[in-house]
Amino acid sequence: MTKFIGILIFVCFISCSQYGQLTYVTKLPKKLKENSGMVVVRESKVWFIADNGNPDKIYEVNLDGQLLKELKVTNAKNGDWEDLSKDDKGNIYIADFGNNANKRKDLVIYKLPNPDIEKGEKINAEKIKFTYPEQKNFPPDKHRLLFDAEALFYSNDYLYIITKNRTRPFTGEALIYKVPSSKGSYKAQYVNTFTPCKEKGTCQVTAADVSPDGKKIAVLGYGKLWVFTDFVGEDFTQGKMTTIDLQANTQLESICFTDNETLLLSDEQQGITGRNLYSYSLKN
């Protein structure tokens, strides 16, 4: 009995240290061990993608962790899919702009029609190609490694991209760009820069989303959450930024709003940890 209690305490300690302020929802399917983006199109159903090296597919999962549907995305290739977003018409957007080495010249966002009404096993993508005008070298010098990205959200006919800092030494700076949400080739328009914090690892941006009412923008890092409010117009950095320490030590990669106060988050599998879906209330 004493041994059992000791094991129980140990498991509880590990779980608490991993999840922190997050509420565990479910274990995700094995196909999503490298999940990298998610979006809720209809209540209690979540669409996921996985990053580089995984199939060119999107996956629908319920809140019990059951894989309901998977669709092959045609006219697309998983170069490094890093985030998902949706617009007010139900279209979803796959961010194929993971760029760890800052070398890519084929950055693209795939626009898909509402997957919930797709009756077959495939779904066709339109391409939104773009470049960063400020990037002159591929790769740039180590102190300008600012052109990787894992965060995307939609607002007012534009797609907003937040870059992931890989500078050496690490500065924490994140760039914000926007591109139109329609098919075409564009030079991304620079919006602004912000520095969420300066600790390497925890201060790298891994995902973002905007609340249904457009009044909150949540930006995710490895264990930290930055919530922007009280902004006017497209430059949300001019509003109030609240930093939340999630006290979680897993590889958090995805975030999306389910309503104006509730977030879903997920992490990649790392050994025996991760591949979980969590919730977090901004009312905390």
Short mmCIF file of N, CA and C in Angstrom, two decimals, residues 171-270:
data_model
loop_
_atom_site.label_atom_id
_atom_site.label_comp_id
_atom_site.label_asym_id
_atom_site.label_seq_id
_atom_site.Cartn_x
_atom_site.Cartn_y
_atom_site.Cartn_z
N THR A 171 17.48 37.38 -29.12
CA THR A 171 16.95 38.70 -28.74
C THR A 171 15.48 38.66 -28.35
N GLY A 172 14.75 37.62 -28.77
CA GLY A 172 13.33 37.50 -28.47
C GLY A 172 12.42 38.25 -29.42
N GLU A 173 12.98 39.04 -30.32
CA GLU A 173 12.19 39.88 -31.22
C GLU A 173 11.34 39.03 -32.16
N ALA A 174 10.08 39.42 -32.33
CA ALA A 174 9.17 38.75 -33.26
C ALA A 174 8.63 39.78 -34.25
N LEU A 175 8.63 39.45 -35.52
CA LEU A 175 8.13 40.34 -36.56
C LEU A 175 6.69 39.96 -36.91
N ILE A 176 5.89 40.95 -37.24
CA ILE A 176 4.50 40.73 -37.64
C ILE A 176 4.34 41.19 -39.09
N TYR A 177 3.79 40.30 -39.92
CA TYR A 177 3.52 40.61 -41.32
C TYR A 177 2.07 40.28 -41.63
N LYS A 178 1.58 40.79 -42.76
CA LYS A 178 0.25 40.41 -43.23
C LYS A 178 0.28 40.22 -44.74
N VAL A 179 -0.59 39.30 -45.20
CA VAL A 179 -0.79 39.07 -46.63
C VAL A 179 -2.29 38.93 -46.87
N PRO A 180 -2.76 39.25 -48.07
CA PRO A 180 -4.19 39.05 -48.37
C PRO A 180 -4.58 37.59 -48.26
N SER A 181 -5.85 37.34 -47.96
CA SER A 181 -6.33 35.97 -47.76
C SER A 181 -6.86 35.34 -49.04
N SER A 182 -6.46 35.86 -50.18
CA SER A 182 -6.90 35.33 -51.47
C SER A 182 -5.73 34.82 -52.28
N LYS A 183 -6.00 33.92 -53.19
CA LYS A 183 -4.99 33.30 -54.04
C LYS A 183 -4.12 34.35 -54.73
N GLY A 184 -2.81 34.10 -54.78
CA GLY A 184 -1.91 35.04 -55.45
C GLY A 184 -0.50 34.94 -54.92
N SER A 185 0.36 35.81 -55.42
CA SER A 185 1.75 35.91 -54.97
C SER A 185 1.96 37.33 -54.45
N TYR A 186 2.52 37.44 -53.24
CA TYR A 186 2.59 38.74 -52.58
C TYR A 186 3.94 38.98 -51.91
N LYS A 187 4.25 40.24 -51.74
CA LYS A 187 5.28 40.65 -50.81
C LYS A 187 4.59 40.91 -49.48
N ALA A 188 4.94 40.16 -48.45
CA ALA A 188 4.29 40.34 -47.16
C ALA A 188 4.51 41.77 -46.66
N GLN A 189 3.47 42.35 -46.11
CA GLN A 189 3.54 43.73 -45.61
C GLN A 189 3.92 43.73 -44.14
N TYR A 190 5.00 44.42 -43.83
CA TYR A 190 5.47 44.51 -42.44
C TYR A 190 4.48 45.35 -41.63
N VAL A 191 4.10 44.85 -40.45
CA VAL A 191 3.17 45.55 -39.57
C VAL A 191 3.91 46.18 -38.40
N ASN A 192 4.67 45.37 -37.64
CA ASN A 192 5.41 45.89 -36.50
C ASN A 192 6.27 44.77 -35.93
N THR A 193 6.99 45.11 -34.88
CA THR A 193 7.85 44.18 -34.15
C THR A 193 7.51 44.26 -32.68
N PHE A 194 7.58 43.13 -31.99
CA PHE A 194 7.47 43.17 -30.53
C PHE A 194 8.39 42.11 -29.94
N THR A 195 8.71 42.29 -28.68
CA THR A 195 9.57 41.34 -27.97
C THR A 195 8.81 40.83 -26.76
N PRO A 196 8.24 39.61 -26.85
CA PRO A 196 7.45 39.10 -25.72
C PRO A 196 8.28 38.91 -24.46
N CYS A 197 9.49 38.39 -24.62
CA CYS A 197 10.46 38.26 -23.53
C CYS A 197 11.78 37.82 -24.15
N LYS A 198 12.81 37.66 -23.34
CA LYS A 198 14.14 37.44 -23.90
C LYS A 198 14.82 36.16 -23.44
N GLU A 199 14.04 35.22 -22.90
CA GLU A 199 14.59 33.93 -22.50
C GLU A 199 14.50 32.96 -23.67
N LYS A 200 15.63 32.47 -24.13
CA LYS A 200 15.62 31.57 -25.28
C LYS A 200 14.78 30.34 -24.97
N GLY A 201 14.02 29.90 -25.94
CA GLY A 201 13.17 28.72 -25.76
C GLY A 201 11.77 29.13 -25.36
N THR A 202 11.57 29.56 -24.14
CA THR A 202 10.23 29.90 -23.67
C THR A 202 9.66 31.13 -24.37
N CYS A 203 10.53 31.95 -24.94
CA CYS A 203 10.08 33.20 -25.54
C CYS A 203 9.99 33.14 -27.06
N GLN A 204 10.05 31.95 -27.63
CA GLN A 204 9.86 31.78 -29.06
C GLN A 204 8.38 31.55 -29.36
N VAL A 205 7.86 32.26 -30.35
CA VAL A 205 6.43 32.18 -30.70
C VAL A 205 6.16 30.91 -31.49
N THR A 206 5.18 30.11 -31.04
CA THR A 206 4.86 28.83 -31.69
C THR A 206 3.46 28.77 -32.29
N ALA A 207 2.57 29.69 -31.96
CA ALA A 207 1.21 29.68 -32.51
C ALA A 207 0.49 30.96 -32.09
N ALA A 208 -0.64 31.24 -32.75
CA ALA A 208 -1.44 32.42 -32.39
C ALA A 208 -2.87 32.23 -32.87
N ASP A 209 -3.78 32.98 -32.25
CA ASP A 209 -5.16 32.99 -32.70
C ASP A 209 -5.84 34.26 -32.22
N VAL A 210 -6.94 34.60 -32.86
CA VAL A 210 -7.74 35.77 -32.49
C VAL A 210 -9.09 35.29 -32.00
N SER A 211 -9.63 35.94 -30.98
CA SER A 211 -10.93 35.56 -30.41
C SER A 211 -12.05 35.83 -31.41
N PRO A 212 -13.18 35.13 -31.30
CA PRO A 212 -14.28 35.32 -32.24
C PRO A 212 -14.76 36.76 -32.35
N ASP A 213 -14.70 37.53 -31.25
CA ASP A 213 -15.14 38.93 -31.31
C ASP A 213 -14.03 39.87 -31.78
N GLY A 214 -12.83 39.32 -32.04
CA GLY A 214 -11.73 40.13 -32.54
C GLY A 214 -11.05 41.02 -31.52
N LYS A 215 -11.40 40.87 -30.25
CA LYS A 215 -10.89 41.77 -29.22
C LYS A 215 -9.68 41.24 -28.46
N LYS A 216 -9.34 39.98 -28.69
CA LYS A 216 -8.18 39.40 -28.01
C LYS A 216 -7.33 38.64 -29.03
N ILE A 217 -6.03 38.74 -28.89
CA ILE A 217 -5.12 37.93 -29.68
C ILE A 217 -4.23 37.18 -28.70
N ALA A 218 -4.22 35.86 -28.84
CA ALA A 218 -3.42 35.00 -27.98
C ALA A 218 -2.21 34.51 -28.77
N VAL A 219 -1.03 34.71 -28.20
CA VAL A 219 0.22 34.28 -28.82
C VAL A 219 0.88 33.29 -27.88
N LEU A 220 1.23 32.12 -28.40
CA LEU A 220 1.76 31.04 -27.59
C LEU A 220 3.27 30.91 -27.72
N GLY A 221 3.92 30.58 -26.59
CA GLY A 221 5.33 30.22 -26.57
C GLY A 221 5.50 28.90 -25.85
N TYR A 222 6.72 28.51 -25.61
CA TYR A 222 6.97 27.24 -24.91
C TYR A 222 6.79 27.44 -23.40
N GLY A 223 5.52 27.41 -22.97
CA GLY A 223 5.22 27.57 -21.56
C GLY A 223 4.70 28.93 -21.18
N LYS A 224 4.68 29.86 -22.13
CA LYS A 224 4.15 31.20 -21.87
C LYS A 224 3.04 31.53 -22.86
N LEU A 225 2.15 32.39 -22.41
CA LEU A 225 1.05 32.87 -23.24
C LEU A 225 1.01 34.38 -23.12
N TRP A 226 0.92 35.06 -24.27
CA TRP A 226 0.81 36.52 -24.28
C TRP A 226 -0.54 36.87 -24.88
N VAL A 227 -1.34 37.61 -24.14
CA VAL A 227 -2.68 37.98 -24.58
C VAL A 227 -2.74 39.48 -24.78
N PHE A 228 -3.12 39.89 -25.99
CA PHE A 228 -3.22 41.31 -26.33
C PHE A 228 -4.67 41.74 -26.33
N THR A 229 -4.94 42.86 -25.66
CA THR A 229 -6.28 43.44 -25.59
C THR A 229 -6.18 44.95 -25.76
N ASP A 230 -7.32 45.60 -25.86
CA ASP A 230 -7.41 47.07 -25.90
C ASP A 230 -6.60 47.68 -27.04
N PHE A 231 -6.57 46.99 -28.19
CA PHE A 231 -5.88 47.53 -29.36
C PHE A 231 -6.91 48.06 -30.35
N VAL A 232 -6.45 48.94 -31.21
CA VAL A 232 -7.30 49.51 -32.26
C VAL A 232 -6.59 49.29 -33.59
N GLY A 233 -7.30 48.73 -34.55
CA GLY A 233 -6.68 48.50 -35.85
C GLY A 233 -5.85 47.23 -35.85
N GLU A 234 -5.01 47.10 -36.88
CA GLU A 234 -4.29 45.86 -37.11
C GLU A 234 -3.08 45.66 -36.21
N ASP A 235 -2.50 46.74 -35.70
CA ASP A 235 -1.28 46.61 -34.90
C ASP A 235 -1.63 46.34 -33.44
N PHE A 236 -1.82 45.07 -33.13
CA PHE A 236 -2.24 44.69 -31.78
C PHE A 236 -1.17 44.97 -30.74
N THR A 237 0.07 45.17 -31.15
CA THR A 237 1.14 45.44 -30.19
C THR A 237 0.97 46.79 -29.51
N GLN A 238 0.11 47.65 -30.06
CA GLN A 238 -0.13 48.96 -29.45
C GLN A 238 -1.18 48.89 -28.34
N GLY A 239 -1.73 47.69 -28.12
CA GLY A 239 -2.66 47.51 -27.02
C GLY A 239 -1.95 47.05 -25.77
N LYS A 240 -2.68 46.42 -24.89
CA LYS A 240 -2.14 45.92 -23.62
C LYS A 240 -1.70 44.46 -23.80
N MET A 241 -0.47 44.15 -23.40
CA MET A 241 0.02 42.77 -23.45
C MET A 241 0.09 42.20 -22.04
N THR A 242 -0.61 41.10 -21.81
CA THR A 242 -0.56 40.40 -20.53
C THR A 242 0.22 39.11 -20.71
N THR A 243 1.24 38.91 -19.88
CA THR A 243 2.04 37.69 -19.95
C THR A 243 1.54 36.70 -18.91
N ILE A 244 1.27 35.47 -19.37
CA ILE A 244 0.78 34.41 -18.49
C ILE A 244 1.78 33.27 -18.50
N ASP A 245 2.29 32.93 -17.32
CA ASP A 245 3.16 31.77 -17.19
C ASP A 245 2.27 30.55 -17.02
N LEU A 246 2.24 29.70 -18.03
CA LEU A 246 1.38 28.53 -17.99
C LEU A 246 1.91 27.44 -17.07
N GLN A 247 3.17 27.57 -16.66
CA GLN A 247 3.81 26.61 -15.75
C GLN A 247 3.75 25.19 -16.33
N ALA A 248 3.81 25.11 -17.64
CA ALA A 248 3.81 23.83 -18.34
C ALA A 248 5.17 23.65 -19.01
N ASN A 249 5.70 22.43 -18.97
CA ASN A 249 7.04 22.22 -19.50
C ASN A 249 7.07 21.25 -20.68
N THR A 250 5.94 21.14 -21.41
CA THR A 250 5.92 20.33 -22.60
C THR A 250 6.05 21.23 -23.85
N GLN A 251 6.17 20.60 -25.03
CA GLN A 251 6.41 21.36 -26.25
C GLN A 251 5.08 21.84 -26.83
N LEU A 252 4.58 22.94 -26.31
CA LEU A 252 3.31 23.50 -26.76
C LEU A 252 3.46 24.09 -28.15
N GLU A 253 2.59 23.65 -29.10
CA GLU A 253 2.75 24.03 -30.49
C GLU A 253 1.51 24.66 -31.11
N SER A 254 0.33 24.48 -30.49
CA SER A 254 -0.90 24.90 -31.14
C SER A 254 -1.83 25.58 -30.16
N ILE A 255 -2.62 26.52 -30.69
CA ILE A 255 -3.59 27.22 -29.86
C ILE A 255 -4.76 27.68 -30.73
N CYS A 256 -5.97 27.67 -30.16
CA CYS A 256 -7.12 28.26 -30.84
C CYS A 256 -8.19 28.61 -29.82
N PHE A 257 -8.97 29.62 -30.13
CA PHE A 257 -10.11 30.01 -29.30
C PHE A 257 -11.31 29.12 -29.61
N THR A 258 -12.05 28.74 -28.57
CA THR A 258 -13.35 28.10 -28.76
C THR A 258 -14.47 29.10 -28.51
N ASP A 259 -14.24 30.08 -27.67
CA ASP A 259 -15.12 31.23 -27.48
C ASP A 259 -14.23 32.38 -27.05
N ASN A 260 -14.81 33.49 -26.64
CA ASN A 260 -14.01 34.68 -26.36
C ASN A 260 -13.13 34.56 -25.12
N GLU A 261 -13.37 33.54 -24.29
CA GLU A 261 -12.62 33.40 -23.05
C GLU A 261 -11.90 32.06 -22.91
N THR A 262 -12.11 31.14 -23.83
CA THR A 262 -11.58 29.80 -23.68
C THR A 262 -10.66 29.43 -24.82
N LEU A 263 -9.52 28.83 -24.46
CA LEU A 263 -8.53 28.41 -25.44
C LEU A 263 -8.33 26.90 -25.38
N LEU A 264 -8.06 26.31 -26.54
CA LEU A 264 -7.53 24.96 -26.61
C LEU A 264 -6.06 25.06 -26.97
N LEU A 265 -5.24 24.20 -26.35
CA LEU A 265 -3.81 24.16 -26.64
C LEU A 265 -3.41 22.69 -26.82
N SER A 266 -2.35 22.45 -27.56
CA SER A 266 -1.86 21.08 -27.72
C SER A 266 -0.34 21.09 -27.77
N ASP A 267 0.24 19.91 -27.52
CA ASP A 267 1.69 19.77 -27.56
C ASP A 267 2.11 18.56 -28.37
N GLU A 268 3.34 18.59 -28.83
CA GLU A 268 3.91 17.44 -29.52
C GLU A 268 4.31 16.37 -28.51
N GLN A 269 4.40 15.15 -28.99
CA GLN A 269 4.88 14.07 -28.14
C GLN A 269 6.39 14.16 -28.00
N GLN A 270 6.86 14.09 -26.77
CA GLN A 270 8.28 14.07 -26.46
C GLN A 270 8.52 12.91 -25.50
#
